[in-house]
CSV table of C-alpha atoms in Angstrom, one decimal:
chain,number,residue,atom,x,y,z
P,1,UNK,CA,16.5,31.8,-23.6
P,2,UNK,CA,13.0,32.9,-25.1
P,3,UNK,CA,12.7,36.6,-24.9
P,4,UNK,CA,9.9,38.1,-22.7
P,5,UNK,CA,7.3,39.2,-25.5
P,6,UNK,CA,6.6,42.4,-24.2
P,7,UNK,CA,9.5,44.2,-25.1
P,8,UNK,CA,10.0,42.4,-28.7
P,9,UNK,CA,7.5,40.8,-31.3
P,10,UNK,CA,9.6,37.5,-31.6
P,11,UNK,CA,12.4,36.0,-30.7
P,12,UNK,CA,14.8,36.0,-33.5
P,13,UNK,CA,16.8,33.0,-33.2
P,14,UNK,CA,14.0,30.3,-32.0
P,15,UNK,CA,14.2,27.3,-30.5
P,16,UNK,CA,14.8,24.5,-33.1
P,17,UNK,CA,16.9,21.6,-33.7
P,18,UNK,CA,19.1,23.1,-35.8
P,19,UNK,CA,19.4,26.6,-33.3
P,20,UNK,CA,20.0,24.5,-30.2
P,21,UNK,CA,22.6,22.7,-32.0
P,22,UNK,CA,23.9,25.8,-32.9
P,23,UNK,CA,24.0,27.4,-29.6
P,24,UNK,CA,26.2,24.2,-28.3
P,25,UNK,CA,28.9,24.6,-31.5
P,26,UNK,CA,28.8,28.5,-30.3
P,27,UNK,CA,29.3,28.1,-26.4
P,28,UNK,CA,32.1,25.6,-27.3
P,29,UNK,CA,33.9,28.2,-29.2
P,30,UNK,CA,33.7,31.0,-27.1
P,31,UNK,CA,33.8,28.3,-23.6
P,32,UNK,CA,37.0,29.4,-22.6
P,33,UNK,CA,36.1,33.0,-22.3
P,34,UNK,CA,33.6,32.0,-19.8
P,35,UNK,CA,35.2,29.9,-18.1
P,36,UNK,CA,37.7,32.3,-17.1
P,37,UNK,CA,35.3,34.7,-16.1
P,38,UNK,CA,33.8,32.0,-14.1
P,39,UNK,CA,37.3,30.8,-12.0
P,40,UNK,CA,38.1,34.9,-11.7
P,41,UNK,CA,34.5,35.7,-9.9
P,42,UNK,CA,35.0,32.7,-7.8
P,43,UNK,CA,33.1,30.0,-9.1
P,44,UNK,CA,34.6,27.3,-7.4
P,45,UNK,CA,33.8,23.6,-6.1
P,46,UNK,CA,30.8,23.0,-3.7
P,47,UNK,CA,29.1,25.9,-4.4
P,48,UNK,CA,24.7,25.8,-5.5
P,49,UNK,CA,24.8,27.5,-9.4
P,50,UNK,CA,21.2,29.0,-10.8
P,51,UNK,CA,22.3,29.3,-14.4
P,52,UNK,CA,19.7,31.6,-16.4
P,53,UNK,CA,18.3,31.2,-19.4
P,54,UNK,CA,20.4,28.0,-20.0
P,55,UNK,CA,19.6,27.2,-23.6
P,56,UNK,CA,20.9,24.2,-24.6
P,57,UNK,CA,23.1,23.8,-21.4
P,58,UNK,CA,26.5,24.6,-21.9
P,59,UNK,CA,26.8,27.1,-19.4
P,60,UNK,CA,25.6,24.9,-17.0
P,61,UNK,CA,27.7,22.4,-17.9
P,62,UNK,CA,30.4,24.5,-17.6
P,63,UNK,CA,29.8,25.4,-13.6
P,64,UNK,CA,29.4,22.0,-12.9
P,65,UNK,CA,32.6,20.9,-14.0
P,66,UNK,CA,33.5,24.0,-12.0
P,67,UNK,CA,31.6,23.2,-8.4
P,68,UNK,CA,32.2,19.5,-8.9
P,69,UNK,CA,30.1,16.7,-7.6
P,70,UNK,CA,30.1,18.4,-4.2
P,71,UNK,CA,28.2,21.3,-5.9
P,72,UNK,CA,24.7,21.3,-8.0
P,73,UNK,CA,23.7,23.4,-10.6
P,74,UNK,CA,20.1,24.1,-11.6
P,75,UNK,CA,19.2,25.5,-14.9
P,76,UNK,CA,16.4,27.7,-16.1
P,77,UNK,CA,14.9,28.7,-19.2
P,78,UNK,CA,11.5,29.5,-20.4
P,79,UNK,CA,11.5,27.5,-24.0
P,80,UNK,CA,10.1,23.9,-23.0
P,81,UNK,CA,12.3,22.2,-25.7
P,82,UNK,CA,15.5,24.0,-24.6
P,83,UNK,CA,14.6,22.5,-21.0
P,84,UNK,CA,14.4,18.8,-23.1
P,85,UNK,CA,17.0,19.0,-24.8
P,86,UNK,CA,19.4,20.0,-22.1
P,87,UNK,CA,18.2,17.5,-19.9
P,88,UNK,CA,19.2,15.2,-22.3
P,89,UNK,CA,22.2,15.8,-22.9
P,90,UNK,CA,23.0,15.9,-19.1
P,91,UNK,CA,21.3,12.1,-18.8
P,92,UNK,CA,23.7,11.2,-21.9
P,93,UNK,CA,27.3,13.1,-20.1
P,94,UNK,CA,25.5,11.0,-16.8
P,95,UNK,CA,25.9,14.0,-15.1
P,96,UNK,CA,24.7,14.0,-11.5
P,97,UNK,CA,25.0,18.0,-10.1
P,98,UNK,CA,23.3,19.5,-12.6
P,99,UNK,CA,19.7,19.7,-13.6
P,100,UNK,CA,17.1,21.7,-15.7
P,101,UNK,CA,13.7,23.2,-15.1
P,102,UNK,CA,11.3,25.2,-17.0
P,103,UNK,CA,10.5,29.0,-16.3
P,104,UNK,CA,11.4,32.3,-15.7
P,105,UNK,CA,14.0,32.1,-12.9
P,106,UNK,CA,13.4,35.9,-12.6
P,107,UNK,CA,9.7,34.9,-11.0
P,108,UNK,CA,10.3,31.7,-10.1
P,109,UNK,CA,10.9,30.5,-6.0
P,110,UNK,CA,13.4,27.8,-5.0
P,111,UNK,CA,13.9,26.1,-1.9
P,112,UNK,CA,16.8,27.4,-0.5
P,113,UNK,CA,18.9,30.2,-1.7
P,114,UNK,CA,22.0,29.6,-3.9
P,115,UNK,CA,25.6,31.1,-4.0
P,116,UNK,CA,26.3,31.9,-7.6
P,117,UNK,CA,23.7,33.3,-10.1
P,118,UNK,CA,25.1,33.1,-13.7
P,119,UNK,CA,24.4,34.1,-17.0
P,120,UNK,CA,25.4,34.8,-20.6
P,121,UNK,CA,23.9,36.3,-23.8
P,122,UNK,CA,20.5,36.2,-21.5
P,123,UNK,CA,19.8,39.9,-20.1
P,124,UNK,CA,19.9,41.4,-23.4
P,125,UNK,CA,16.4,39.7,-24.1
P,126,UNK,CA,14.9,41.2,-21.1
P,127,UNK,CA,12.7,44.0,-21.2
P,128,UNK,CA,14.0,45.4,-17.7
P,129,UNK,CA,17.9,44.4,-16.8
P,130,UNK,CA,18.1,46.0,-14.1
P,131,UNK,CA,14.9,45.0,-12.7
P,132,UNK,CA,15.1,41.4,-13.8
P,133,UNK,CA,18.8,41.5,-11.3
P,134,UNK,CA,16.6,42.9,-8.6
P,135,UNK,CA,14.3,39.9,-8.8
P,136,UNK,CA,17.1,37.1,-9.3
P,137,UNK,CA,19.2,38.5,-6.4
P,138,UNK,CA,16.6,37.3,-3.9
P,139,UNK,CA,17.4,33.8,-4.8
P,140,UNK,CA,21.3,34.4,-3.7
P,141,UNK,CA,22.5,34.0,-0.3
P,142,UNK,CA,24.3,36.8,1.5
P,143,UNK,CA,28.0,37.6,-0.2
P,144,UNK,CA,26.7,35.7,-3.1
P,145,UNK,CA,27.8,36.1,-6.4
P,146,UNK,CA,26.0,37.9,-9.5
P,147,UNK,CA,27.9,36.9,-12.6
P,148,UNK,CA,26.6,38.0,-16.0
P,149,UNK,CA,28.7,37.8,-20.1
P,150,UNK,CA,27.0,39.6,-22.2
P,151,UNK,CA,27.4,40.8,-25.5
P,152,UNK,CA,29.1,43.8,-27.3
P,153,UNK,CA,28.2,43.7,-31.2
P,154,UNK,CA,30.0,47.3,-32.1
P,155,UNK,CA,33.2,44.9,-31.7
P,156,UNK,CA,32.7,43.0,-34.2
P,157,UNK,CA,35.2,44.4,-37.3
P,158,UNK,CA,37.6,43.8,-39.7
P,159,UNK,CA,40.9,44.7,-41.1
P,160,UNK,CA,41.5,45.7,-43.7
P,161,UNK,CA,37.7,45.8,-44.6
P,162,UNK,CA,35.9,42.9,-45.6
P,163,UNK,CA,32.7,43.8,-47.0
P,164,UNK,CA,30.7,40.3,-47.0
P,165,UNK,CA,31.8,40.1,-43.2
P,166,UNK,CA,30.8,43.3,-42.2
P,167,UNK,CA,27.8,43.2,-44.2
P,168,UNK,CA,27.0,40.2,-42.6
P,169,UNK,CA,27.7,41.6,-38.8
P,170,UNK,CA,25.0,44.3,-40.1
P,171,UNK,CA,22.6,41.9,-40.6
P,172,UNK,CA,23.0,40.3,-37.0
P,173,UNK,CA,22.9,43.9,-35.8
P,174,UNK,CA,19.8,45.4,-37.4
P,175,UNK,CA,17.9,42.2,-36.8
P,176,UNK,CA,19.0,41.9,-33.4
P,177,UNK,CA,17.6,45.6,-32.8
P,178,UNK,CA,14.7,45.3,-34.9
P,179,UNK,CA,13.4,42.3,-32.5
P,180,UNK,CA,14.2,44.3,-28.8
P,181,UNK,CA,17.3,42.6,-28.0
P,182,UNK,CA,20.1,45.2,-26.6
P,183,UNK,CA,23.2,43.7,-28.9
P,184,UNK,CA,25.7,46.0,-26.7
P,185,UNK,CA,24.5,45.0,-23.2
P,186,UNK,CA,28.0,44.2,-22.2
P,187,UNK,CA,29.1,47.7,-22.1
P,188,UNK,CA,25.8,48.9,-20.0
P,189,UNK,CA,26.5,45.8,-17.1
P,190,UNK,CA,28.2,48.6,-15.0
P,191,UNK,CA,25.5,50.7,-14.8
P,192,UNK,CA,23.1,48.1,-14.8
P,193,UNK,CA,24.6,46.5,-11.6
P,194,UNK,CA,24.9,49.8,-9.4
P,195,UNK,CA,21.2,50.4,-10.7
P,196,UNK,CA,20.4,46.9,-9.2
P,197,UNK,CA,21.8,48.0,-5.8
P,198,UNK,CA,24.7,46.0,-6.6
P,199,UNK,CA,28.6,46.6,-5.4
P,200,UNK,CA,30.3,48.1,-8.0
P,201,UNK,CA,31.4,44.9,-10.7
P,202,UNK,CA,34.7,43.7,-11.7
P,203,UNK,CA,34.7,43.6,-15.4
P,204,UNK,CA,36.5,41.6,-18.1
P,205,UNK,CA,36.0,41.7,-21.9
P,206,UNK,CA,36.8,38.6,-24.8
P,207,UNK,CA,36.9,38.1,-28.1
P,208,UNK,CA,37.8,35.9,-31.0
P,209,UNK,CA,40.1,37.4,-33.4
P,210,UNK,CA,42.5,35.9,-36.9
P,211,UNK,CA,42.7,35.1,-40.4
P,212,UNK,CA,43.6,32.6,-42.6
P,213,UNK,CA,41.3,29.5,-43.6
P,214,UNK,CA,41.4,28.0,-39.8
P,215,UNK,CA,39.7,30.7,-38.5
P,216,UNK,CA,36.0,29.7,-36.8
P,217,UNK,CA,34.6,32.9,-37.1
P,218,UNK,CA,33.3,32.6,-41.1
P,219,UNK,CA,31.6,29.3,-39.7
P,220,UNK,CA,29.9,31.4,-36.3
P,221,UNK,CA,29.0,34.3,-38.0
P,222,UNK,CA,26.7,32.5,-41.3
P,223,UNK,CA,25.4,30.2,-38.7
P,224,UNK,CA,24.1,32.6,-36.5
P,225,UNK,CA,22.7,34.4,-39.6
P,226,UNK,CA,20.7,31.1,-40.5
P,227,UNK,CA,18.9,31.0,-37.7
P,228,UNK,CA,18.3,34.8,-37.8
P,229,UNK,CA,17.0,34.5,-41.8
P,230,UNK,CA,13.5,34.1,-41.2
P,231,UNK,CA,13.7,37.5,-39.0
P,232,UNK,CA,15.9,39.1,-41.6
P,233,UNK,CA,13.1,38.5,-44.1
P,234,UNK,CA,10.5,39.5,-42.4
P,235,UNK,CA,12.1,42.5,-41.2
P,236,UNK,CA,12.7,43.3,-44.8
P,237,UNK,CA,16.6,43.9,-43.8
P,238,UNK,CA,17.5,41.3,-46.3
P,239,UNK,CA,16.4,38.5,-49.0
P,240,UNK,CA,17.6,35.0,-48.6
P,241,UNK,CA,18.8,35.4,-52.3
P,242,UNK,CA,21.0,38.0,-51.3
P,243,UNK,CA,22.5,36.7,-48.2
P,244,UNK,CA,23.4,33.0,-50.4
P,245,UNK,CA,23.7,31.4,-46.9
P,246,UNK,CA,24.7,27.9,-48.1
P,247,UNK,CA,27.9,29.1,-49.6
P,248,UNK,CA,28.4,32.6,-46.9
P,249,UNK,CA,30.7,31.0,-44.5
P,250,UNK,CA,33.0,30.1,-47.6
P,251,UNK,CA,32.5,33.4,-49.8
P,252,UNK,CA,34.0,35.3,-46.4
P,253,UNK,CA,36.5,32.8,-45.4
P,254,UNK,CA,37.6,33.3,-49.2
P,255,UNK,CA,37.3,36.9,-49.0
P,256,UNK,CA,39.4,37.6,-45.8
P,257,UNK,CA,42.3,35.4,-46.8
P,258,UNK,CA,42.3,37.2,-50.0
P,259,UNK,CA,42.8,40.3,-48.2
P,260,UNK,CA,44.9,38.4,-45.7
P,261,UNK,CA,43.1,40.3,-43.4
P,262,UNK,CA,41.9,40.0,-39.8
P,263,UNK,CA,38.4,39.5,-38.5
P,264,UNK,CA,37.3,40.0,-34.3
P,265,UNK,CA,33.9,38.7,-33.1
P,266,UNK,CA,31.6,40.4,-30.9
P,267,UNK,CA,33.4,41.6,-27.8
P,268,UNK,CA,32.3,39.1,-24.3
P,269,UNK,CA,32.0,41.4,-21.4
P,270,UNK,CA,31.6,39.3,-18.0
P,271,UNK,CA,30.4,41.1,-15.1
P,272,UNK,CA,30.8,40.1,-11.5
P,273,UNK,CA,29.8,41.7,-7.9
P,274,UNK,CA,28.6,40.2,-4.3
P,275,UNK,CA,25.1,40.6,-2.6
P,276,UNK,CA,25.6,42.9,0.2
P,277,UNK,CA,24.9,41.4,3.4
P,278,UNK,CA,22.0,43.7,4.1
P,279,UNK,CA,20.2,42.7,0.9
């Protein structure tokens, strides 16, 4: 999802190749914790999905296996080569329910309303959360749902301490910040619902944890640093001598087994209410 440019120079991660790619290898690791937010809200088969800010498409993907060929699911972003590439990969799956468009769902008009908005790791980049719920709940019918994983950073740790992983959850963090994104939105999607005019949610929170060689987070952690190394440089947070990212994933995979220590990824807070019949 490109992040509206008024609250934020740049958008951190951009939209290449190599960062849509990304974004796929991530939702696959962390697709069963959305998923199960989606079958506890309600997600279920027949139902019209908006998916914001749908990136590559994985989300999407997800709620359509989820609705089924009775159901359709339309997917938004505003990056034209996120749009491409998702559409895409939905020709090559020869997926028929699901689609993608290019835009800002929060001002965009449809033709008829939907029953599920969803969304994850996309209302951190807006400038207004609460506001940008306002405008999306208009596109969802009546006892709708509102849907929303989003992402809690402080979670991130290890134990006993491993400095090269924390160091490198620093980096995420501080560049994260330094560009306007809000890297523990999770926690605020309480707030920001009954702020909307929302029901009051029902929350649920995930996150990867273990040791050992096997574990993916080494691997999601320096790949999400890539893609933020042009921004850590020109934040001046870091040097991309210093961070050594062609070797990073290994130097804390080595470093945590050494310790035989435990690492836990950013906590996944999913948020779900109804649109009041009066709305």
């Amino acid at each position: 999802m490109e992040a509206p440019v008024d609250r934020q120079s740049f958008y951190a991660l951009g939209h290449s190749e190599q960062e849509l790619q990304r974004l796929s290898r991530q939702g696959q690791a962390f697709e069963p914790f959305t998923r199960q937010l989606f079958e506890q809200a309600g997600i279920g088969r027949g139902m019209r999905v908006l998916d914001v800010g749908c990136g590559s498409g994985d989300v999407a993907f997800l709620a359509a296996d989820l609705v089924g060929l009775s159901g359709e699911v339309v997917g938004v972003d505003c990056e034209r080569k996120a749009v491409a590439w998702a559409n895409a990969r939905a020709r090559s799956r020869a997926m028929r329910n699901v689609s993608f468009v290019q835009g800002d769902p929060a001002e965009m008009e449809f033709d008829r309303q939907f029953d599920a908005i969803v969304g994850r790791l996309v209302l951190m980049y807006y400038p207004d959360p609460v506001a940008t719920i306002r405008k999306l709940m208009r596109h969802v019918r009546p006892e709708g749902l509102i849907v929303f994983q989003e992402i809690d950073l402080s979670n991130a740790c290890s134990l006993p301490v491993a400095p090269l992983f924390e160091r490198s959850m620093t980096w995420i963090k501080q560049t994260l910040s330094g560009t306007g994104a809000r890297i523990q939105l999770g926690l605020e999607l309480y707030p920001v619902f009954l702020a909307a005019g929302l029901p009051e949610p029902s929350m649920r929170i995930d996150a990867l944890i273990g040791g050992g060689p096997q574990c993916p987070a080494y691997d999601i952690v320096a790949e999400l640093v890539q893609s933020l190394v042009p921004a850590i440089e020109k934040l001046k947070i870091a040097s991309a001598a210093e961070i050594g990212i062609s070797t990073l994933a290994q130097r804390m995979r080595d470093e945590v087994v050494a310790l035989k220590g435990v690492v836990r990824s950013a906590g996944f807070i999913g948020a779900w209410s109804r649109k009041r019949d009066s709305d």
